[in-house]
Each structure stands twice: as C-alpha cells, then as structure tokens.
Coordinates of N, CA and C in Angstrom, one line a residue:
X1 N -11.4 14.4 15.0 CA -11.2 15.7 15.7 C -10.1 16.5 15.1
X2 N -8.7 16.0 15.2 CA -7.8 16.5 14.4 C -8.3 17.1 12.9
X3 N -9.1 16.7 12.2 CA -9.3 16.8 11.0 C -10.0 18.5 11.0
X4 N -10.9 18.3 12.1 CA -11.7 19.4 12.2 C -11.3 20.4 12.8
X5 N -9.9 20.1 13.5 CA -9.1 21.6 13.7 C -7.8 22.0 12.9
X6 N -7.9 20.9 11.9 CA -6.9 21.2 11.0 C -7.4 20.3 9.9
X7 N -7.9 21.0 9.0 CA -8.8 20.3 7.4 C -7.2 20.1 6.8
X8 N -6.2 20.8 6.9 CA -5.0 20.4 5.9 C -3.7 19.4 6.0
X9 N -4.3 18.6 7.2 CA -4.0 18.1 7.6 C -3.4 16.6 7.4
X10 N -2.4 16.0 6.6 CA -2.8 14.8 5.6 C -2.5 13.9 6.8
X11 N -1.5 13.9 7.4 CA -1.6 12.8 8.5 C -2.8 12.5 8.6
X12 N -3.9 13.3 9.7 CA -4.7 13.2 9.8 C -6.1 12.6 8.9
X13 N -6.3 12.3 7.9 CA -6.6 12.0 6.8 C -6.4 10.5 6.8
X14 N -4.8 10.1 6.5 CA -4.1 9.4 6.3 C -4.7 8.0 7.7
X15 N -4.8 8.8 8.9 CA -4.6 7.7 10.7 C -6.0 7.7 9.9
X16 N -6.9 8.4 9.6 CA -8.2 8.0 10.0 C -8.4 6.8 8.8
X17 N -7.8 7.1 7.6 CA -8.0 6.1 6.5 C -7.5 4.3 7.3
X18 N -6.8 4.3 8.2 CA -6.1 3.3 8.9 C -7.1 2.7 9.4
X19 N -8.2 3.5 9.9 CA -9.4 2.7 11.3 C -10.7 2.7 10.3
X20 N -10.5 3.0 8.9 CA -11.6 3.2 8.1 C -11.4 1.1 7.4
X21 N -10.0 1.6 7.2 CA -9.6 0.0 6.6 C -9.7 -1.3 8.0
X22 N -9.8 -0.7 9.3 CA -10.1 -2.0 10.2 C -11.6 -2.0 10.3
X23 N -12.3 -1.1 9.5 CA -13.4 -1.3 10.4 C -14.0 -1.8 8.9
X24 N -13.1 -2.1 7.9 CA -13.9 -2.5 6.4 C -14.4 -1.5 5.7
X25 N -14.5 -0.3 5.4 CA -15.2 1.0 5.3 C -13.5 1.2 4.1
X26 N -13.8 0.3 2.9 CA -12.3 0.4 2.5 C -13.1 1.9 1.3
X27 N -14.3 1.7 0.9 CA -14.2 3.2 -0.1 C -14.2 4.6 0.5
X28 N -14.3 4.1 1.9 CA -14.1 5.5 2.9 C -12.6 5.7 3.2
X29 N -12.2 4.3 3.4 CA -10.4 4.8 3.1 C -9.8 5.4 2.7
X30 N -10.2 4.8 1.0 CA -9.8 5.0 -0.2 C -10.0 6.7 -0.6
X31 N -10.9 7.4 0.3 CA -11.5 8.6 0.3 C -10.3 9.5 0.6
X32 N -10.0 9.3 2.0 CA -9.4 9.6 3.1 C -7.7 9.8 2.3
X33 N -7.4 9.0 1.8 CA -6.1 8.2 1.4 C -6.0 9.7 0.3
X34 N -7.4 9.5 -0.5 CA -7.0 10.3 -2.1 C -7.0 12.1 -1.4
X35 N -7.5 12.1 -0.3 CA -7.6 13.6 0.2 C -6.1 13.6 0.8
X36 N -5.7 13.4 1.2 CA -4.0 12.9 2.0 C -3.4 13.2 1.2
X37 N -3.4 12.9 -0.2 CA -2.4 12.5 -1.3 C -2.5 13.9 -1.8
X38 N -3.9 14.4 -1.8 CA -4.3 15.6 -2.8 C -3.2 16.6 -1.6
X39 N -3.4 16.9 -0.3 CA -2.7 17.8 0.6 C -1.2 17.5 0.3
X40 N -0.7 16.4 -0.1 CA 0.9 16.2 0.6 C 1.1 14.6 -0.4
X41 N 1.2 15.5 -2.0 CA 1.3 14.2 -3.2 C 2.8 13.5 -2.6
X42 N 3.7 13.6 -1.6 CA 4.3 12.8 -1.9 C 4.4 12.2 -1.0
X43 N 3.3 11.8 0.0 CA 2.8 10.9 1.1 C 2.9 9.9 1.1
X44 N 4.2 8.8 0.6 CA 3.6 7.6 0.3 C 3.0 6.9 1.5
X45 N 3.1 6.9 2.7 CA 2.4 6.1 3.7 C 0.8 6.2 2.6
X46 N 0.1 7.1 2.7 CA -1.4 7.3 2.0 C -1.5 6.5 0.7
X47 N -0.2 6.5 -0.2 CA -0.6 5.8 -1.2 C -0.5 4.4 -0.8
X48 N 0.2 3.9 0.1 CA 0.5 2.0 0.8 C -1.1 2.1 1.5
X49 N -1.4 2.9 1.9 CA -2.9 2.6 2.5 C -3.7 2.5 1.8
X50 N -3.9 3.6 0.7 CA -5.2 3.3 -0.5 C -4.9 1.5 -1.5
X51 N -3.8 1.5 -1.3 CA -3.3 0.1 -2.2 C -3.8 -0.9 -1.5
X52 N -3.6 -1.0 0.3 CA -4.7 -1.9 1.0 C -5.9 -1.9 0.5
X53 N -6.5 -0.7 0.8 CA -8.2 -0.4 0.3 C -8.2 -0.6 -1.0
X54 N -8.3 -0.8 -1.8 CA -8.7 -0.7 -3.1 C -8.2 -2.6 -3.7
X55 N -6.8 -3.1 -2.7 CA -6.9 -4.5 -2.6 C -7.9 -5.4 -2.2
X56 N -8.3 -4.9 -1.2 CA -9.6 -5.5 -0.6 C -11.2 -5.1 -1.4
X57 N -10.8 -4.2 -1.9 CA -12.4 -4.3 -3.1 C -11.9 -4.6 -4.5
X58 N -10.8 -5.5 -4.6 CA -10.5 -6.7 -5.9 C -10.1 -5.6 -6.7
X59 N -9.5 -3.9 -6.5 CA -8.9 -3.1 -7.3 C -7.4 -3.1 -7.7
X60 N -7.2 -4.6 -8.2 CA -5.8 -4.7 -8.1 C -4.9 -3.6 -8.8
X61 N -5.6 -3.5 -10.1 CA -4.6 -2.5 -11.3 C -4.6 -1.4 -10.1
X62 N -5.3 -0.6 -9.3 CA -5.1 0.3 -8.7 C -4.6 0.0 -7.5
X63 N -4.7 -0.8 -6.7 CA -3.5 -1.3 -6.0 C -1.8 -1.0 -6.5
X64 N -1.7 -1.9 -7.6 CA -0.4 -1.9 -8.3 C 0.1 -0.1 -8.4
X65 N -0.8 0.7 -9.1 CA -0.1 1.7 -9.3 C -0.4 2.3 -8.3
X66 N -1.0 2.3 -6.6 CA -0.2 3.0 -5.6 C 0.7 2.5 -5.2
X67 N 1.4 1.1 -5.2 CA 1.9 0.6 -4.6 C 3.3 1.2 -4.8
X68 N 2.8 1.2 -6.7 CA 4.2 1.8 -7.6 C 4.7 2.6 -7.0
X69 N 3.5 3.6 -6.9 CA 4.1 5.3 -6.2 C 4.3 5.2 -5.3
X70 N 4.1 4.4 -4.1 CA 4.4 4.6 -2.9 C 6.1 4.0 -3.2
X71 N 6.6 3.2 -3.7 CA 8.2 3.2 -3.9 C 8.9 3.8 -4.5
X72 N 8.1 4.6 -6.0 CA 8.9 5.8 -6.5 C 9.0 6.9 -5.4
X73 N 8.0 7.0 -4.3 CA 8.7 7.8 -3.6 C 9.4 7.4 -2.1
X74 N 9.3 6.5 -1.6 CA 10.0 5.8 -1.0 C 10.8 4.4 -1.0
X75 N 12.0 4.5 -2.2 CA 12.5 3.0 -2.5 C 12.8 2.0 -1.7
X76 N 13.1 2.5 -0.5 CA 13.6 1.6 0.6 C 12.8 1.0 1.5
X77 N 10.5 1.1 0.8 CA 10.1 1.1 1.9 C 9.6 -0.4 1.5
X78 N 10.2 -1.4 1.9 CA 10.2 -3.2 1.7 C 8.7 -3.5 2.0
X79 N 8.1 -3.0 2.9 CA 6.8 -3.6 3.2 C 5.9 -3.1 1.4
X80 N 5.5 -2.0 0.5 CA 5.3 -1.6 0.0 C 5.8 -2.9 -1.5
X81 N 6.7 -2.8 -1.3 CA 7.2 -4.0 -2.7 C 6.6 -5.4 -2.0
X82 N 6.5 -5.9 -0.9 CA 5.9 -7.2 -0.4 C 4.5 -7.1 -0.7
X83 N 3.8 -6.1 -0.7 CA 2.2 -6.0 -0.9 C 1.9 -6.0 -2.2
X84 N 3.0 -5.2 -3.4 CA 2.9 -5.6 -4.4 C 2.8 -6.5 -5.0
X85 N 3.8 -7.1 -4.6 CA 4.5 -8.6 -4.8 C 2.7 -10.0 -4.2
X86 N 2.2 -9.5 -3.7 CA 0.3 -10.4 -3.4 C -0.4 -10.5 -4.6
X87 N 0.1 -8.6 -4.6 CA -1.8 -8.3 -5.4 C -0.8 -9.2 -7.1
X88 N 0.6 -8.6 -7.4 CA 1.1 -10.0 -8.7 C 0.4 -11.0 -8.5
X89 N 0.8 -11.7 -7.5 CA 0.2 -13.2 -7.2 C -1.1 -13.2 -7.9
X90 N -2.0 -12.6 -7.4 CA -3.7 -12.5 -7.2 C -3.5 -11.8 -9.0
X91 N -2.8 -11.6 -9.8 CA -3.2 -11.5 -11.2 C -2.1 -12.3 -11.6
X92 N -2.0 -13.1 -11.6 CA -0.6 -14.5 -11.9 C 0.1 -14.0 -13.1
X93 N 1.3 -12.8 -12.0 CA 2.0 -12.6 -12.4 C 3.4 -13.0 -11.5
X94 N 3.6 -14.3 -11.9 CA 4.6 -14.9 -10.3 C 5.7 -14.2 -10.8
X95 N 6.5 -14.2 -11.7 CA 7.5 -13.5 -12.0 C 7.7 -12.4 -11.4
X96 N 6.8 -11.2 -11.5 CA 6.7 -10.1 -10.8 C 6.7 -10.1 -9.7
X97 N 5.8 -11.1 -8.7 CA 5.9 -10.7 -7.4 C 7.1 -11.2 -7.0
X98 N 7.7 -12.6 -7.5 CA 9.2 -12.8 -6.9 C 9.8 -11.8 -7.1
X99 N 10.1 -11.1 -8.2 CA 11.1 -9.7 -8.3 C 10.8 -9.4 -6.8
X100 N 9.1 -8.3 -6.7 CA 9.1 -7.8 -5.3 C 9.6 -8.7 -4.1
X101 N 9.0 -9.5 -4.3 CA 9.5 -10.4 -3.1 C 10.7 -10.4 -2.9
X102 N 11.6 -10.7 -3.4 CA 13.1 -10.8 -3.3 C 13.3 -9.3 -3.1
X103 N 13.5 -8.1 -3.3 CA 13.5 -7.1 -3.4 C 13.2 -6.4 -1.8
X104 N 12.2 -7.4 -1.2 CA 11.7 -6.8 0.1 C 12.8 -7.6 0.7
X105 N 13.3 -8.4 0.4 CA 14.0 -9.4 1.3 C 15.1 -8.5 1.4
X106 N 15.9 -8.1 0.4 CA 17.0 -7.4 0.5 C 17.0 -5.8 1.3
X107 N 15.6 -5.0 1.0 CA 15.6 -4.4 2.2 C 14.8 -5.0 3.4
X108 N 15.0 -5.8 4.5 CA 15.5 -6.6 5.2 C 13.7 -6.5 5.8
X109 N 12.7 -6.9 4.9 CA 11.0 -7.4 5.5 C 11.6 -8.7 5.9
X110 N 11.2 -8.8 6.8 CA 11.3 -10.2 7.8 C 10.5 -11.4 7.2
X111 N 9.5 -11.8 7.0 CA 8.4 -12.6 6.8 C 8.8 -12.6 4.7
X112 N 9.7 -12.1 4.1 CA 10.0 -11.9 2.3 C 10.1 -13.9 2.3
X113 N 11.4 -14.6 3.2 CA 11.9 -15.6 3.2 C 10.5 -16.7 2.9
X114 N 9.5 -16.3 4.2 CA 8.1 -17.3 4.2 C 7.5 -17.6 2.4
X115 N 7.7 -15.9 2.1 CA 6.9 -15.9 0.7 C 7.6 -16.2 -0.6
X116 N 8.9 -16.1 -0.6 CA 9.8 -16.7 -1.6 C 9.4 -18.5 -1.9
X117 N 9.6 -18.7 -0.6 CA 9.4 -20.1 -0.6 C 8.3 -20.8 -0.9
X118 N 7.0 -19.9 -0.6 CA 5.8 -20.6 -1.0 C 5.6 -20.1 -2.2
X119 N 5.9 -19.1 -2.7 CA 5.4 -18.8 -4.1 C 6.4 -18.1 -5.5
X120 N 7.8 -18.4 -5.3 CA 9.3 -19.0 -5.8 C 9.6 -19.8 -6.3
X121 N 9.6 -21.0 -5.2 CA 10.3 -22.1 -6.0 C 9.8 -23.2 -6.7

C-alpha cells in the first residue's frame, strides 16, 4: 500500500523486501532491495537485506559486495560485518570472517563471542 501511494519511496521497498525474505521469495527481495538502492544509493539497511537474499540463493560473491557496501556506508553497523563474516565461512575464507567477526565484537554484536569461538580458535 505504501508503495502505491508513494512509488519513491525506498523504505517502503526496503520493509517489503523484509516479508519477501520471510516468506522465501528471496529473488523478489533481491528486486525490492535493488529498487531501494536505485531511489536512495546510500541505504545501507537495503544493501544488508539484498546480502540476506542473494545468501540464501548460494549468491555469496554478491552477498560479499553488499555486505561491503552496506559498511562503506555504515562502519559502525556490527551486525553487517557478522553476516559477512558467514557467507567467508561458507567460501573458506576463515581468516576473513575472524577479521569480521572480531570487528563485530568490538562494535559491541552480542552473539560475535559464540562465533569467534566456534570458528577462531
């Protein structure tokens, strides 16, 4: 509804890409996400969302570089370096994701400690 009284609308874009990713409808996310980004490129919430979607259809290299963007434009956003820090894993690059991992820890993601430990030391 919002969408359709306001097409420029990237929030709106963005919430619906959210219920597109619970309902599994990740290339309709991924839709939603890249129209978001196109209205308001420096959205990173939209780019952390397309990085879900596109994780979940095994698009890791594309994961990775929204993930990128979503911290070039938000450095301080810890959950965004933790998700990176997976999809490393899931292309075994442990190095890498410790960086992130540690990285989320220090801006203060709660659950960094669980992941250091299982896939760290």
């Amino acid at each position: 509804k919002a969408i359709e009284l306001n097409p420029k609308l990237s929030e709106a874009y963005n919430n619906r890409s959210v219920a597109k990713i619970n309902i599994q409808d990740y290339n309709g996310a991924i839709a939603d996400c890249t129209k978001a980004i196109e209205l308001n490129p420096k959205y990173a919430d939209a780019y952390n969302n397309r990085g879900i979607a596109k994780k979940n259809i095994q698009d890791y290299n594309g994961a990775i570089a929204d993930y990128t963007k979503a911290i070039e434009l938000n450095p301080k956003d810890a959950n965004a370096y933790c998700l990176r820090g997976f999809i490393k894993i899931e292309l075994d690059d442990k190095k890498g994701a410790c960086i992130d991992f540690q990285k989320s820890k220090e801006l203060g993601f709660e659950d960094a400690d669980d992941y250091i430990n299982e896939h760290c030391k």
